[in-house]
mmCIF file with all atom_site columns, C-alpha atoms and ligand atoms in Angstrom:
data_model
loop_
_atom_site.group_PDB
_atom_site.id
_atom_site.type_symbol
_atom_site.label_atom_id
_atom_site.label_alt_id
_atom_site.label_comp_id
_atom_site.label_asym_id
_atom_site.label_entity_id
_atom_site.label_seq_id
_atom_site.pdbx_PDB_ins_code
_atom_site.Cartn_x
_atom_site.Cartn_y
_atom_site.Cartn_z
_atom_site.occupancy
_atom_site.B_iso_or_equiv
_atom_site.pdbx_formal_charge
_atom_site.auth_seq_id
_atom_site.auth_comp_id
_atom_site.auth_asym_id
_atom_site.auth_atom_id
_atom_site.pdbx_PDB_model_num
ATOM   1   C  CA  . UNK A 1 1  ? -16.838 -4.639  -47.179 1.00 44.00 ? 1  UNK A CA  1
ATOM   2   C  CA  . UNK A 1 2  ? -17.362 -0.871  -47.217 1.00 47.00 ? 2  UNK A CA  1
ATOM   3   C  CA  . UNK A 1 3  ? -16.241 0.050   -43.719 1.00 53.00 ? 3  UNK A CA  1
ATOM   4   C  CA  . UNK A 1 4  ? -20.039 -0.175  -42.680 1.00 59.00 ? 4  UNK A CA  1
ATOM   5   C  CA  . UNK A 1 5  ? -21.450 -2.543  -40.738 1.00 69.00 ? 5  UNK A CA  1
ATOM   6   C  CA  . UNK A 1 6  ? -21.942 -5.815  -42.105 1.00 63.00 ? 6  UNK A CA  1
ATOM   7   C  CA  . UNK A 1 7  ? -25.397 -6.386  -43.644 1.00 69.00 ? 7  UNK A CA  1
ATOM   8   C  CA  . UNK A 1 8  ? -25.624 -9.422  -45.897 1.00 71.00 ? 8  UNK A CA  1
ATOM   9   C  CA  . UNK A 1 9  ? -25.329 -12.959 -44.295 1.00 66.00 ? 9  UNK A CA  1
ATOM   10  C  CA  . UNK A 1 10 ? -21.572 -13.554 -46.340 1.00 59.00 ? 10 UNK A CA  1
ATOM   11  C  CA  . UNK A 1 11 ? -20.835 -10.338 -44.513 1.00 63.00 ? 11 UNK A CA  1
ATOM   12  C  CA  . UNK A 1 12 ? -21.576 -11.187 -41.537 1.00 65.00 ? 12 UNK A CA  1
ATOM   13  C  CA  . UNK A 1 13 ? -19.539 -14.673 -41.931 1.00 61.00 ? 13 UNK A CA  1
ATOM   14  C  CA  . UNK A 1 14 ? -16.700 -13.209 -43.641 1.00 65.00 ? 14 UNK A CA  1
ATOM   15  C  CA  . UNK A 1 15 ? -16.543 -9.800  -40.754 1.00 71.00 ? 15 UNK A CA  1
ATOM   16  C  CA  . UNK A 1 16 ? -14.223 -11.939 -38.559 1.00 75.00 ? 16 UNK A CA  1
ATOM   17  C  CA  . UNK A 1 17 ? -11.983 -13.007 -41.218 1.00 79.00 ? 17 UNK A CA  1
ATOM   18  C  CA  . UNK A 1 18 ? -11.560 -9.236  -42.762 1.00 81.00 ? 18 UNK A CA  1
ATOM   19  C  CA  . UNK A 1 19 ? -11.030 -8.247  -39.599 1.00 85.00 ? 19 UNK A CA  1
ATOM   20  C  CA  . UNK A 1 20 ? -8.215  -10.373 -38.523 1.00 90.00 ? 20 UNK A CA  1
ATOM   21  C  CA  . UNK A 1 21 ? -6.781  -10.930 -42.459 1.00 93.00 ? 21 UNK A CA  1
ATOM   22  C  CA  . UNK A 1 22 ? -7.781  -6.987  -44.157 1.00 93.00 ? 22 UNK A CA  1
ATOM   23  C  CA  . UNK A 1 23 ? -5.930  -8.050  -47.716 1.00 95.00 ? 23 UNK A CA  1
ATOM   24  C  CA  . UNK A 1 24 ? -8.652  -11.404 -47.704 1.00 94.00 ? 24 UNK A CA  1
ATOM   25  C  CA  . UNK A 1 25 ? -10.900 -8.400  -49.178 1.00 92.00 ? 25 UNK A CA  1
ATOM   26  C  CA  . UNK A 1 26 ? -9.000  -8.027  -52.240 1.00 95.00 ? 26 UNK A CA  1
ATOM   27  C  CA  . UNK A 1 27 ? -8.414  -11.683 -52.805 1.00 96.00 ? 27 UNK A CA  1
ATOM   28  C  CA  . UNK A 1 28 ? -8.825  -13.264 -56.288 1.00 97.00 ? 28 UNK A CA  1
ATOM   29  C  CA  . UNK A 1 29 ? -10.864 -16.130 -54.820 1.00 95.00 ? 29 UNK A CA  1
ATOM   30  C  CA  . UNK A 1 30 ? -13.150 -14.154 -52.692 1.00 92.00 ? 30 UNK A CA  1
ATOM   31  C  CA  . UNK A 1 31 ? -16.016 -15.386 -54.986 1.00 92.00 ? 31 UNK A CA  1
ATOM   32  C  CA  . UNK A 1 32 ? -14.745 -18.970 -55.842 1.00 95.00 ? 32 UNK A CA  1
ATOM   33  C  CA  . UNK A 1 33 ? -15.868 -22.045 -54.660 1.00 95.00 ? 33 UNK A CA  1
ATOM   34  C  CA  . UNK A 1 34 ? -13.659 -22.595 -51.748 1.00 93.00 ? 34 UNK A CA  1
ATOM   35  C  CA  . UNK A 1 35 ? -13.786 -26.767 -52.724 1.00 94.00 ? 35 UNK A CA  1
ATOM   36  C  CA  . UNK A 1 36 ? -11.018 -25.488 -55.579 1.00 96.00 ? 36 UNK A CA  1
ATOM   37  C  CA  . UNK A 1 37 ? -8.742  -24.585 -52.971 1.00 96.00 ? 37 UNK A CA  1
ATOM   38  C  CA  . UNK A 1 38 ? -9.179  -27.396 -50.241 1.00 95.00 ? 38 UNK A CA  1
ATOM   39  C  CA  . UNK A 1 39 ? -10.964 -30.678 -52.609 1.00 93.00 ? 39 UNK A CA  1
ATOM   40  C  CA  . UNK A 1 40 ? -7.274  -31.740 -53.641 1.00 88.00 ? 40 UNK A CA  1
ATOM   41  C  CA  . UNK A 1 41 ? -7.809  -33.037 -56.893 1.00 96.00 ? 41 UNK A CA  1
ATOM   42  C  CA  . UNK A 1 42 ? -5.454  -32.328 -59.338 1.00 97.00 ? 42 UNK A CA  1
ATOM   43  C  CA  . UNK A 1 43 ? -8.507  -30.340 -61.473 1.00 97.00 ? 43 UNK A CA  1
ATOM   44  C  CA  . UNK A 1 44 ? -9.451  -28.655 -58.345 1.00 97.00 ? 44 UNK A CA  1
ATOM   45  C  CA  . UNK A 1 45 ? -5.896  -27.507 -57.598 1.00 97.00 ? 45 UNK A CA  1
ATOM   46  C  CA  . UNK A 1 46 ? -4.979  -26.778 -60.879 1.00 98.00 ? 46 UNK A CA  1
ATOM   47  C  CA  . UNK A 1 47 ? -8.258  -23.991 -61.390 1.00 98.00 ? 47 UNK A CA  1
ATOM   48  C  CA  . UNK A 1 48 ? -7.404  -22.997 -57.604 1.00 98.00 ? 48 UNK A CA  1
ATOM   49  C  CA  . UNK A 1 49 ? -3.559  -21.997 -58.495 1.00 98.00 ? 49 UNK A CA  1
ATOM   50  C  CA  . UNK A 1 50 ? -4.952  -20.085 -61.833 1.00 98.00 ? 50 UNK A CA  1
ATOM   51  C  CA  . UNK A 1 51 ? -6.804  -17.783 -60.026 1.00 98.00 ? 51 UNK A CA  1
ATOM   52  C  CA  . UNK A 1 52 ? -3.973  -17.225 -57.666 1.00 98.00 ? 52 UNK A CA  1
ATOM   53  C  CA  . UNK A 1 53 ? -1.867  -16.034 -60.319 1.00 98.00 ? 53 UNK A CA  1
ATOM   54  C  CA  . UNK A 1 54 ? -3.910  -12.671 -60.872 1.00 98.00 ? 54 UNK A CA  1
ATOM   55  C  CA  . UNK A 1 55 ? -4.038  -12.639 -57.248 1.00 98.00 ? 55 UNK A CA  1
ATOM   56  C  CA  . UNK A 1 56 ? -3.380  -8.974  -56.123 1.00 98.00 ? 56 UNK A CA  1
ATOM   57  C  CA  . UNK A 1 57 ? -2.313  -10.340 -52.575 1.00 97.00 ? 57 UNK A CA  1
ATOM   58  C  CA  . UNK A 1 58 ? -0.529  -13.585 -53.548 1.00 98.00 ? 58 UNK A CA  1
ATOM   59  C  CA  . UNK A 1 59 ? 2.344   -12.012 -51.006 1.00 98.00 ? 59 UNK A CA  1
ATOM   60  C  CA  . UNK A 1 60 ? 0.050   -11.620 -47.974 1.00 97.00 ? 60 UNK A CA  1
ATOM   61  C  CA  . UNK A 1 61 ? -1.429  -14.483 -48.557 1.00 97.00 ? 61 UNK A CA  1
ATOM   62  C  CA  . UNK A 1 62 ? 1.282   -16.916 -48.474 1.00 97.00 ? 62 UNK A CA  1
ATOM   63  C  CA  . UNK A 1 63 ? 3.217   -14.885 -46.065 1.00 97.00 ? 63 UNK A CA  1
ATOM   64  C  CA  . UNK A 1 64 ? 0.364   -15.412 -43.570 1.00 96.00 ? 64 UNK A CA  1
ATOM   65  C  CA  . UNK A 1 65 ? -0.095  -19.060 -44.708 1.00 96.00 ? 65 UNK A CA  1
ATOM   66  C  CA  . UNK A 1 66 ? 3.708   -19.088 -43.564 1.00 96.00 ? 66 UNK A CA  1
ATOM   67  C  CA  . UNK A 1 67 ? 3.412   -17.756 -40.227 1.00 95.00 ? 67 UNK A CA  1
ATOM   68  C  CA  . UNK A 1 68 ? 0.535   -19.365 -39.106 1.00 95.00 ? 68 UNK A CA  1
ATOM   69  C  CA  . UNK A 1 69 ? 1.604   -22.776 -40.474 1.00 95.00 ? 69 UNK A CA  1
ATOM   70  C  CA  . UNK A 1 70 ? -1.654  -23.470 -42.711 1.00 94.00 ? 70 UNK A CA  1
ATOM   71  C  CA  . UNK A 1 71 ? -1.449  -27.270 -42.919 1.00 94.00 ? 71 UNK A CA  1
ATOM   72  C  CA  . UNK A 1 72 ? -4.891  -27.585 -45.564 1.00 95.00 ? 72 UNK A CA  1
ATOM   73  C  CA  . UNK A 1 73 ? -5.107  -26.035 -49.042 1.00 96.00 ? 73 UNK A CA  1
ATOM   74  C  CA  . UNK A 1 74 ? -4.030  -23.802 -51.091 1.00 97.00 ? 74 UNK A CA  1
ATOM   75  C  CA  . UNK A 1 75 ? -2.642  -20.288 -49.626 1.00 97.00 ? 75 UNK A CA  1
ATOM   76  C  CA  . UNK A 1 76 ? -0.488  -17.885 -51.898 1.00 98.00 ? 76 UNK A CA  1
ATOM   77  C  CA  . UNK A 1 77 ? -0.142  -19.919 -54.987 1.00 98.00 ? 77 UNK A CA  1
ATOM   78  C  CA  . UNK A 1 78 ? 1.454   -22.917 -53.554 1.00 98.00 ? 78 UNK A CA  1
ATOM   79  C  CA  . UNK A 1 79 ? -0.210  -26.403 -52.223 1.00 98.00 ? 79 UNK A CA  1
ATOM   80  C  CA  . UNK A 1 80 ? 0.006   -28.107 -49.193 1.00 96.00 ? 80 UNK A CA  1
ATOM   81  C  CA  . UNK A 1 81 ? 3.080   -30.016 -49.953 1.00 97.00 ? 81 UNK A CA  1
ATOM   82  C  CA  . UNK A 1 82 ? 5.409   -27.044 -51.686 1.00 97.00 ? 82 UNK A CA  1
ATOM   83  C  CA  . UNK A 1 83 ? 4.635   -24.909 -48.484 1.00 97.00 ? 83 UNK A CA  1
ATOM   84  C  CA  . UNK A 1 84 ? 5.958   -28.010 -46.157 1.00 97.00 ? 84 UNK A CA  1
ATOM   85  C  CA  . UNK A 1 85 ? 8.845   -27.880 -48.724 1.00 97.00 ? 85 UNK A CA  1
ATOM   86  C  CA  . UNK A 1 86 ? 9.858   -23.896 -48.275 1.00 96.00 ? 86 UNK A CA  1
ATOM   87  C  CA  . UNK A 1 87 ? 9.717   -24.148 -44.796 1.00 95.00 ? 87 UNK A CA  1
ATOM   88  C  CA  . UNK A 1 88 ? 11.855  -26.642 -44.615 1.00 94.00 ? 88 UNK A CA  1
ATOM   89  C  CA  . UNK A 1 89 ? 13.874  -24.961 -46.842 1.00 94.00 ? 89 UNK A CA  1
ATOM   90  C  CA  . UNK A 1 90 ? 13.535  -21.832 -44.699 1.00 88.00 ? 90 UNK A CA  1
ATOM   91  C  CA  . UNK A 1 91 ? 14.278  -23.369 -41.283 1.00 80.00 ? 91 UNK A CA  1
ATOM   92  C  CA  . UNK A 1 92 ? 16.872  -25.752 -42.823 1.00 77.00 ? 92 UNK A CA  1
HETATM 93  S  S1  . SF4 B 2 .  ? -3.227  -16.056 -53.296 1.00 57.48 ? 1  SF4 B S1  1
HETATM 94  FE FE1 . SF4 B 2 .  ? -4.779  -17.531 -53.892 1.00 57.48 ? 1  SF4 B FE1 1
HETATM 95  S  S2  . SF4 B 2 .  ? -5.589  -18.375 -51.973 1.00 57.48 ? 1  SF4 B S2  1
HETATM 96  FE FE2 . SF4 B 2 .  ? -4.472  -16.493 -51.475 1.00 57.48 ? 1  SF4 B FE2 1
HETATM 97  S  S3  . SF4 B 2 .  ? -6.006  -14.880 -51.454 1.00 57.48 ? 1  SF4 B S3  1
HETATM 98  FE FE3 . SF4 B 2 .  ? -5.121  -14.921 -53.497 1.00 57.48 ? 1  SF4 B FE3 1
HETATM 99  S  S4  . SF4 B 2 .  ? -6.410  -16.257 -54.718 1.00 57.48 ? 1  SF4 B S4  1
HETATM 100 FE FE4 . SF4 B 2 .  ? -6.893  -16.632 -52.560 1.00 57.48 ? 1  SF4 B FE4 1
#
């Protein structure tokens, strides 16, 4: 978004989310199918954690994943089960 009100109808859905997550708008998979990142195959995962790598806000991302204890898909480069696995390494 341009700092204008939202016009198009994925504006409009994604306004909430910008507004609470601002880095989402710089976000490697803001055009991606969002099944990549939450189908859980291992094809789907695999394509999902490629575009994370040239993610500009891999960091926010998985530090918010983190926080808010994301239980479903992929967030900051890492899957479902090696997030359960750094937080237990974290609180641990
Ligand atoms: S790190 Fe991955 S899931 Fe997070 S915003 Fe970037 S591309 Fe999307």
């Amino acid at each position: 978004m341009n700092g204008m009100e939202p016009t198009t109808e994925l504006e409009i859905l994604a306004a909430p989310i910008l507004e609470e997550l601002p880095w989402a708008a710089f976000s490697a998979c803001r055009d991606a199918d969002p099944e990549l990142f939450f189908g859980g195959t291992k094809e789907q995962t695999e394509k999902a954690l490629a575009i994370c790598r040239s993610c500009a806000v891999r960091r926010e991302c998985l530090d918010h994943a983190l926080e808010v204890r994301e239980r479903f898909g992929i967030w900051g480069g890492m899957t479902e089960s090696e997030r359960r696995k750094l937080l237990r390494q974290i609180v641990a």
